mmCIF file of N, CA and C in Angstrom:
data_model
loop_
_atom_site.group_PDB
_atom_site.id
_atom_site.type_symbol
_atom_site.label_atom_id
_atom_site.label_comp_id
_atom_site.label_asym_id
_atom_site.label_seq_id
_atom_site.Cartn_x
_atom_site.Cartn_y
_atom_site.Cartn_z
ATOM 1 N N MET A 297 0.850 -1.175 0.000
ATOM 2 C CA MET A 297 0.000 0.000 0.000
ATOM 3 C C MET A 297 0.893 1.235 0.000
ATOM 4 N N SER A 298 0.651 2.182 -0.878
ATOM 5 C CA SER A 298 1.477 3.380 -0.959
ATOM 6 C C SER A 298 0.923 4.472 -0.043
ATOM 7 N N VAL A 299 1.808 5.372 0.374
ATOM 8 C CA VAL A 299 1.432 6.487 1.232
ATOM 9 C C VAL A 299 1.211 7.708 0.353
ATOM 10 N N TYR A 300 0.121 8.435 0.597
ATOM 11 C CA TYR A 300 -0.207 9.612 -0.197
ATOM 12 C C TYR A 300 0.731 10.756 0.164
ATOM 13 N N ASP A 301 1.270 11.418 -0.829
ATOM 14 C CA ASP A 301 2.176 12.544 -0.625
ATOM 15 C C ASP A 301 1.364 13.839 -0.663
ATOM 16 N N ASN A 302 1.297 14.545 0.480
ATOM 17 C CA ASN A 302 0.541 15.794 0.586
ATOM 18 C C ASN A 302 1.352 17.026 0.208
ATOM 19 N N THR A 303 2.584 16.843 -0.229
ATOM 20 C CA THR A 303 3.431 17.980 -0.547
ATOM 21 C C THR A 303 2.799 18.829 -1.648
ATOM 22 N N ASP A 304 2.802 20.136 -1.435
ATOM 23 C CA ASP A 304 2.269 21.117 -2.389
ATOM 24 C C ASP A 304 0.793 20.899 -2.715
ATOM 25 N N SER A 305 0.017 20.526 -1.707
ATOM 26 C CA SER A 305 -1.433 20.401 -1.883
ATOM 27 C C SER A 305 -2.118 20.879 -0.607
ATOM 28 N N GLY A 306 -3.422 21.106 -0.696
ATOM 29 C CA GLY A 306 -4.129 21.610 0.474
ATOM 30 C C GLY A 306 -5.605 21.320 0.409
ATOM 31 N N VAL A 307 -6.335 21.815 1.433
ATOM 32 C CA VAL A 307 -7.759 21.570 1.549
ATOM 33 C C VAL A 307 -8.404 22.785 2.222
ATOM 34 N N LEU A 308 -9.633 23.117 1.809
ATOM 35 C CA LEU A 308 -10.409 24.196 2.420
ATOM 36 C C LEU A 308 -11.771 23.665 2.847
ATOM 37 N N PHE A 309 -12.267 24.179 3.980
ATOM 38 C CA PHE A 309 -13.581 23.818 4.488
ATOM 39 C C PHE A 309 -14.359 25.099 4.778
ATOM 40 N N LYS A 310 -15.675 25.064 4.620
ATOM 41 C CA LYS A 310 -16.510 26.218 4.929
ATOM 42 C C LYS A 310 -16.335 26.556 6.405
ATOM 43 N N ASN A 311 -16.122 27.824 6.686
ATOM 44 C CA ASN A 311 -15.914 28.280 8.056
ATOM 45 C C ASN A 311 -17.271 28.442 8.737
ATOM 46 N N GLU A 312 -17.600 27.529 9.634
ATOM 47 C CA GLU A 312 -18.879 27.557 10.351
ATOM 48 C C GLU A 312 -18.794 28.423 11.602
ATOM 49 N N ASN A 313 -17.605 28.891 11.968
ATOM 50 C CA ASN A 313 -17.405 29.640 13.214
ATOM 51 C C ASN A 313 -16.908 31.049 12.938
ATOM 52 N N LYS A 314 -17.566 31.771 12.046
ATOM 53 C CA LYS A 314 -17.146 33.137 11.732
ATOM 54 C C LYS A 314 -17.476 34.034 12.922
ATOM 55 N N PHE A 315 -16.454 34.797 13.393
ATOM 56 C CA PHE A 315 -16.637 35.664 14.548
ATOM 57 C C PHE A 315 -16.980 37.096 14.139
ATOM 58 N N SER A 316 -16.626 37.474 12.923
ATOM 59 C CA SER A 316 -16.910 38.831 12.452
ATOM 60 C C SER A 316 -17.023 38.808 10.933
ATOM 61 N N GLY A 317 -17.343 39.962 10.369
ATOM 62 C CA GLY A 317 -17.442 40.063 8.914
ATOM 63 C C GLY A 317 -16.099 39.898 8.230
ATOM 64 N N ASN A 318 -15.005 40.066 8.995
ATOM 65 C CA ASN A 318 -13.664 39.914 8.430
ATOM 66 C C ASN A 318 -13.148 38.479 8.501
ATOM 67 N N SER A 319 -13.878 37.609 9.198
ATOM 68 C CA SER A 319 -13.441 36.217 9.302
ATOM 69 C C SER A 319 -13.481 35.567 7.923
ATOM 70 N N PRO A 320 -12.555 34.636 7.664
ATOM 71 C CA PRO A 320 -12.541 33.993 6.345
ATOM 72 C C PRO A 320 -13.790 33.139 6.130
ATOM 73 N N ASP A 321 -14.199 33.034 4.861
ATOM 74 C CA ASP A 321 -15.348 32.198 4.515
ATOM 75 C C ASP A 321 -14.970 30.718 4.517
ATOM 76 N N TYR A 322 -13.708 30.439 4.239
ATOM 77 C CA TYR A 322 -13.197 29.064 4.217
ATOM 78 C C TYR A 322 -11.851 29.034 4.943
ATOM 79 N N THR A 323 -11.581 27.937 5.628
ATOM 80 C CA THR A 323 -10.293 27.756 6.293
ATOM 81 C C THR A 323 -9.801 26.341 6.026
ATOM 82 N N GLY A 324 -8.506 26.162 6.122
ATOM 83 C CA GLY A 324 -7.939 24.832 5.917
ATOM 84 C C GLY A 324 -6.439 24.848 6.056
ATOM 85 N N GLU A 325 -5.828 23.893 5.402
ATOM 86 C CA GLU A 325 -4.376 23.715 5.483
ATOM 87 C C GLU A 325 -3.818 23.517 4.086
ATOM 88 N N ILE A 326 -2.551 23.871 3.944
ATOM 89 C CA ILE A 326 -1.838 23.649 2.695
ATOM 90 C C ILE A 326 -0.401 23.284 3.033
ATOM 91 N N ASN A 327 0.183 22.446 2.224
ATOM 92 C CA ASN A 327 1.584 22.078 2.394
ATOM 93 C C ASN A 327 2.350 22.731 1.258
ATOM 94 N N VAL A 328 3.315 23.566 1.615
ATOM 95 C CA VAL A 328 4.116 24.272 0.623
ATOM 96 C C VAL A 328 5.558 23.815 0.767
ATOM 97 N N GLU A 329 6.044 23.092 -0.226
ATOM 98 C CA GLU A 329 7.411 22.575 -0.234
ATOM 99 C C GLU A 329 7.759 21.819 1.051
ATOM 100 N N GLY A 330 6.783 21.019 1.532
ATOM 101 C CA GLY A 330 7.008 20.179 2.704
ATOM 102 C C GLY A 330 6.723 20.852 4.030
ATOM 103 N N ILE A 331 6.285 22.117 4.026
ATOM 104 C CA ILE A 331 5.999 22.839 5.268
ATOM 105 C C ILE A 331 4.495 23.063 5.353
ATOM 106 N N ASP A 332 3.870 22.587 6.449
ATOM 107 C CA ASP A 332 2.432 22.754 6.644
ATOM 108 C C ASP A 332 2.124 24.194 7.039
ATOM 109 N N LYS A 333 1.109 24.779 6.404
ATOM 110 C CA LYS A 333 0.694 26.163 6.643
ATOM 111 C C LYS A 333 -0.823 26.204 6.793
ATOM 112 N N SER A 334 -1.331 27.318 7.363
ATOM 113 C CA SER A 334 -2.766 27.563 7.444
ATOM 114 C C SER A 334 -3.201 28.286 6.168
ATOM 115 N N LEU A 335 -4.401 27.984 5.716
ATOM 116 C CA LEU A 335 -4.929 28.589 4.499
ATOM 117 C C LEU A 335 -6.304 29.162 4.801
ATOM 118 N N SER A 336 -6.526 30.413 4.422
ATOM 119 C CA SER A 336 -7.817 31.082 4.595
ATOM 120 C C SER A 336 -8.272 31.608 3.248
ATOM 121 N N ALA A 337 -9.600 31.670 3.054
ATOM 122 C CA ALA A 337 -10.137 32.162 1.783
ATOM 123 C C ALA A 337 -11.400 32.981 2.039
ATOM 124 N N TRP A 338 -11.516 34.076 1.301
ATOM 125 C CA TRP A 338 -12.681 34.942 1.358
ATOM 126 C C TRP A 338 -13.328 34.980 -0.022
ATOM 127 N N VAL A 339 -14.650 34.923 -0.069
ATOM 128 C CA VAL A 339 -15.376 35.026 -1.334
ATOM 129 C C VAL A 339 -15.556 36.505 -1.643
ATOM 130 N N HIS A 340 -15.117 36.930 -2.815
ATOM 131 C CA HIS A 340 -15.268 38.312 -3.275
ATOM 132 C C HIS A 340 -15.977 38.309 -4.620
ATOM 133 N N ILE A 341 -16.492 39.473 -4.985
ATOM 134 C CA ILE A 341 -17.137 39.634 -6.289
ATOM 135 C C ILE A 341 -16.398 40.740 -7.035
ATOM 136 N N SER A 342 -15.951 40.432 -8.253
ATOM 137 C CA SER A 342 -15.203 41.405 -9.055
ATOM 138 C C SER A 342 -16.135 42.504 -9.566
ATOM 139 N N ASN A 343 -15.545 43.535 -10.124
ATOM 140 C CA ASN A 343 -16.334 44.639 -10.696
ATOM 141 C C ASN A 343 -17.234 44.164 -11.826
ATOM 142 N N SER A 344 -16.837 43.079 -12.502
ATOM 143 C CA SER A 344 -17.662 42.558 -13.601
ATOM 144 C C SER A 344 -18.725 41.579 -13.097
ATOM 145 N N GLY A 345 -18.769 41.351 -11.757
ATOM 146 C CA GLY A 345 -19.804 40.500 -11.189
ATOM 147 C C GLY A 345 -19.418 39.044 -11.007
ATOM 148 N N LYS A 346 -18.159 38.673 -11.309
ATOM 149 C CA LYS A 346 -17.729 37.277 -11.152
ATOM 150 C C LYS A 346 -17.222 37.038 -9.727
ATOM 151 N N LYS A 347 -17.603 35.879 -9.173
ATOM 152 C CA LYS A 347 -17.111 35.495 -7.848
ATOM 153 C C LYS A 347 -15.685 34.955 -7.966
ATOM 154 N N TYR A 348 -14.883 35.258 -6.954
ATOM 155 C CA TYR A 348 -13.532 34.698 -6.897
ATOM 156 C C TYR A 348 -13.133 34.536 -5.434
ATOM 157 N N LEU A 349 -12.091 33.760 -5.203
ATOM 158 C CA LEU A 349 -11.576 33.543 -3.851
ATOM 159 C C LEU A 349 -10.281 34.323 -3.657
ATOM 160 N N LYS A 350 -10.204 35.058 -2.568
ATOM 161 C CA LYS A 350 -8.970 35.719 -2.169
ATOM 162 C C LYS A 350 -8.354 34.847 -1.083
ATOM 163 N N LEU A 351 -7.088 34.450 -1.290
ATOM 164 C CA LEU A 351 -6.435 33.489 -0.391
ATOM 165 C C LEU A 351 -5.356 34.140 0.458
ATOM 166 N N LYS A 352 -5.137 33.566 1.645
ATOM 167 C CA LYS A 352 -4.067 34.001 2.542
ATOM 168 C C LYS A 352 -3.412 32.746 3.113
ATOM 169 N N VAL A 353 -2.079 32.657 2.978
ATOM 170 C CA VAL A 353 -1.313 31.539 3.517
ATOM 171 C C VAL A 353 -0.486 32.080 4.689
ATOM 172 N N ARG A 354 -0.543 31.394 5.811
ATOM 173 C CA ARG A 354 0.202 31.810 7.010
ATOM 174 C C ARG A 354 0.859 30.607 7.656
ATOM 175 N N ASP A 355 1.867 30.900 8.496
ATOM 176 C CA ASP A 355 2.441 29.840 9.319
ATOM 177 C C ASP A 355 1.338 29.326 10.227
ATOM 178 N N LYS A 356 1.387 28.040 10.539
ATOM 179 C CA LYS A 356 0.348 27.454 11.385
ATOM 180 C C LYS A 356 0.380 28.060 12.778
ATOM 181 N N LYS A 357 -0.804 28.282 13.330
ATOM 182 C CA LYS A 357 -0.906 28.757 14.710
ATOM 183 C C LYS A 357 -0.624 27.569 15.629
ATOM 184 N N PRO A 358 -0.110 27.850 16.830
ATOM 185 C CA PRO A 358 0.168 26.747 17.746
ATOM 186 C C PRO A 358 -1.123 26.055 18.171
ATOM 187 N N ALA A 359 -1.004 24.780 18.450
ATOM 188 C CA ALA A 359 -2.159 24.004 18.901
ATOM 189 C C ALA A 359 -2.573 24.474 20.293
ATOM 190 N N HIS A 360 -3.818 24.223 20.657
ATOM 191 C CA HIS A 360 -4.299 24.593 21.981
ATOM 192 C C HIS A 360 -3.969 23.495 22.982
ATOM 193 N N ASP A 361 -3.678 23.907 24.197
ATOM 194 C CA ASP A 361 -3.406 22.974 25.283
ATOM 195 C C ASP A 361 -4.721 22.298 25.645
ATOM 196 N N ALA A 362 -4.752 20.978 25.699
ATOM 197 C CA ALA A 362 -5.977 20.233 25.952
ATOM 198 C C ALA A 362 -6.533 20.519 27.348
ATOM 199 N N GLU A 363 -5.669 20.767 28.334
ATOM 200 C CA GLU A 363 -6.127 20.983 29.707
ATOM 201 C C GLU A 363 -6.646 22.394 29.927
ATOM 202 N N THR A 364 -5.932 23.394 29.459
ATOM 203 C CA THR A 364 -6.298 24.786 29.743
ATOM 204 C C THR A 364 -7.136 25.416 28.644
ATOM 205 N N GLY A 365 -7.053 24.891 27.421
ATOM 206 C CA GLY A 365 -7.753 25.480 26.305
ATOM 207 C C GLY A 365 -7.055 26.702 25.745
ATOM 208 N N LYS A 366 -5.940 27.075 26.358
ATOM 209 C CA LYS A 366 -5.171 28.233 25.899
ATOM 210 C C LYS A 366 -4.186 27.784 24.824
ATOM 211 N N PRO A 367 -3.760 28.721 23.970
ATOM 212 C CA PRO A 367 -2.765 28.342 22.955
ATOM 213 C C PRO A 367 -1.502 27.808 23.612
ATOM 214 N N ALA A 368 -0.942 26.794 22.991
ATOM 215 C CA ALA A 368 0.298 26.217 23.496
ATOM 216 C C ALA A 368 1.418 27.229 23.329
ATOM 217 N N PRO A 369 2.372 27.248 24.263
ATOM 218 C CA PRO A 369 3.471 28.205 24.121
ATOM 219 C C PRO A 369 4.287 27.914 22.880
ATOM 220 N N GLN A 370 4.693 28.982 22.207
ATOM 221 C CA GLN A 370 5.497 28.825 21.013
ATOM 222 C C GLN A 370 6.948 28.664 21.415
ATOM 223 N N ALA A 371 7.651 27.911 20.622
ATOM 224 C CA ALA A 371 9.080 27.758 20.875
ATOM 225 C C ALA A 371 9.770 29.082 20.586
ATOM 226 N N SER A 372 10.676 29.440 21.458
ATOM 227 C CA SER A 372 11.426 30.682 21.268
ATOM 228 C C SER A 372 12.399 30.494 20.121
ATOM 229 N N PRO A 373 12.602 31.547 19.352
ATOM 230 C CA PRO A 373 13.596 31.428 18.292
ATOM 231 C C PRO A 373 14.974 31.205 18.894
ATOM 232 N N ALA A 374 15.799 30.545 18.153
ATOM 233 C CA ALA A 374 17.149 30.261 18.643
ATOM 234 C C ALA A 374 17.881 31.571 18.892
ATOM 235 N N PRO A 375 18.548 31.674 20.042
ATOM 236 C CA PRO A 375 19.267 32.913 20.317
ATOM 237 C C PRO A 375 20.434 33.080 19.353
ATOM 238 N N ALA A 376 20.751 34.330 19.117
ATOM 239 C CA ALA A 376 21.881 34.621 18.236
ATOM 240 C C ALA A 376 23.159 34.122 18.895
ATOM 241 N N PRO A 377 24.094 33.614 18.108
ATOM 242 C CA PRO A 377 25.330 33.128 18.714
ATOM 243 C C PRO A 377 26.071 34.270 19.398
ATOM 244 N N VAL A 378 26.617 33.963 20.551
ATOM 245 C CA VAL A 378 27.337 34.962 21.323
ATOM 246 C C VAL A 378 28.794 34.947 20.896
ATOM 247 N N GLN A 379 29.295 36.126 20.554
ATOM 248 C CA GLN A 379 30.695 36.212 20.172
ATOM 249 C C GLN A 379 31.520 36.425 21.425
ATOM 250 N N ALA A 380 32.632 35.742 21.489
ATOM 251 C CA ALA A 380 33.518 35.887 22.637
ATOM 252 C C ALA A 380 34.127 37.280 22.615
ATOM 253 N N ALA A 381 34.260 37.853 23.814
ATOM 254 C CA ALA A 381 34.884 39.168 23.923
ATOM 255 C C ALA A 381 36.349 39.050 23.527
ATOM 256 N N PRO A 382 36.878 40.085 22.886
ATOM 257 C CA PRO A 382 38.288 40.015 22.509
ATOM 258 C C PRO A 382 39.179 39.961 23.747
ATOM 259 N N GLU A 383 40.285 39.287 23.607
ATOM 260 C CA GLU A 383 41.235 39.182 24.716
ATOM 261 C C GLU A 383 41.805 40.564 25.008
ATOM 262 N N PRO A 384 41.917 40.919 26.296
ATOM 263 C CA PRO A 384 42.507 42.213 26.613
ATOM 264 C C PRO A 384 43.986 42.234 26.218
ATOM 265 N N ALA A 385 44.460 43.425 25.909
ATOM 266 C CA ALA A 385 45.869 43.558 25.534
ATOM 267 C C ALA A 385 46.729 43.190 26.734
ATOM 268 N N PRO A 386 47.835 42.500 26.500
ATOM 269 C CA PRO A 386 48.678 42.119 27.631
ATOM 270 C C PRO A 386 49.303 43.357 28.274
ATOM 271 N N THR A 387 49.389 43.311 29.578
ATOM 272 C CA THR A 387 49.999 44.426 30.297
ATOM 273 C C THR A 387 51.503 44.192 30.364
ATOM 274 N N PRO A 388 52.297 45.283 30.298
ATOM 275 C CA PRO A 388 53.745 45.096 30.364
ATOM 276 C C PRO A 388 54.134 44.607 31.747
ATOM 277 N N PRO A 389 55.196 43.818 31.836
ATOM 278 C CA PRO A 389 55.610 43.314 33.149
ATOM 279 C C PRO A 389 56.025 44.482 34.041
ATOM 280 N N GLN A 390 55.695 44.376 35.309
ATOM 281 C CA GLN A 390 56.050 45.419 36.255
ATOM 282 C C GLN A 390 57.312 45.013 37.014
ATOM 283 N N GLN A 391 58.113 46.041 37.349
ATOM 284 C CA GLN A 391 59.328 45.767 38.098
ATOM 285 C C GLN A 391 58.993 45.740 39.580
ATOM 286 N N ALA A 392 59.640 44.869 40.265
ATOM 287 C CA ALA A 392 59.417 44.748 41.700
ATOM 288 C C ALA A 392 60.011 45.956 42.413
ATOM 289 N N MET A 393 59.369 46.380 43.482
ATOM 290 C CA MET A 393 59.848 47.496 44.288
ATOM 291 C C MET A 393 61.013 47.002 45.150
ATOM 292 N N PRO A 394 62.010 47.812 45.303
ATOM 293 C CA PRO A 394 63.092 47.381 46.190
ATOM 294 C C PRO A 394 62.575 47.291 47.614
ATOM 295 N N GLN A 395 62.948 46.248 48.308
ATOM 296 C CA GLN A 395 62.449 46.034 49.654
ATOM 297 C C GLN A 395 63.540 46.147 50.707
ATOM 298 N N ASN A 396 64.700 46.567 50.326
ATOM 299 C CA ASN A 396 65.775 46.604 51.307
ATOM 300 C C ASN A 396 66.046 48.015 51.813
ATOM 301 N N GLY A 397 65.247 49.002 51.503
ATOM 302 C CA GLY A 397 65.497 50.349 51.977
ATOM 303 C C GLY A 397 64.223 51.158 51.932
ATOM 304 N N PRO A 398 64.303 52.424 52.405
ATOM 305 C CA PRO A 398 63.113 53.270 52.392
ATOM 306 C C PRO A 398 62.738 53.631 50.964
ATOM 307 N N LEU A 399 61.468 53.912 50.782
ATOM 308 C CA LEU A 399 60.973 54.302 49.467
ATOM 309 C C LEU A 399 61.416 55.723 49.166
ATOM 310 N N ASP A 400 61.616 56.003 47.908
ATOM 311 C CA ASP A 400 62.008 57.352 47.469
ATOM 312 C C ASP A 400 60.809 58.243 47.573
ATOM 313 N N ASP A 401 60.827 59.244 48.476
ATOM 314 C CA ASP A 401 59.712 60.148 48.671
ATOM 315 C C ASP A 401 59.784 61.364 47.781
ATOM 316 N N ASP A 402 60.834 61.505 47.005
ATOM 317 C CA ASP A 402 60.960 62.668 46.161
ATOM 318 C C ASP A 402 60.178 62.434 44.865
ATOM 319 N N ILE A 403 58.935 62.862 44.854
ATOM 320 C CA ILE A 403 58.077 62.700 43.672
ATOM 321 C C ILE A 403 58.321 63.884 42.749
ATOM 322 N N PRO A 404 58.628 63.667 41.467
ATOM 323 C CA PRO A 404 59.030 64.761 40.591
ATOM 324 C C PRO A 404 57.890 65.706 40.202
ATOM 325 N N TRP A 405 56.727 65.542 40.530
ATOM 326 C CA TRP A 405 55.709 66.504 40.123
ATOM 327 C C TRP A 405 55.148 67.260 41.229
#
């Protein structure tokens, strides 16, 4: 038995749950180059009186959580790679202070 390939095909169903006049008349899914997307369609009438469908393809909305009914959290986009800070310039070696006598208190400034 062969498996049906849904790539680059889709389906629309009459939208029975329109919330406003802007809600799509039809909703469904479409697969574009192997990526599943949401598909919406509105029935319009041209200036010449012919009916046509205006379509909108979007990334799929997240599924709803079965327990809460709220939309499932979306995965955060991958953070940008962090570049390492440049190494600080090496400091010149310091000479040790003489420890066998008093310090020179004559400061030239």
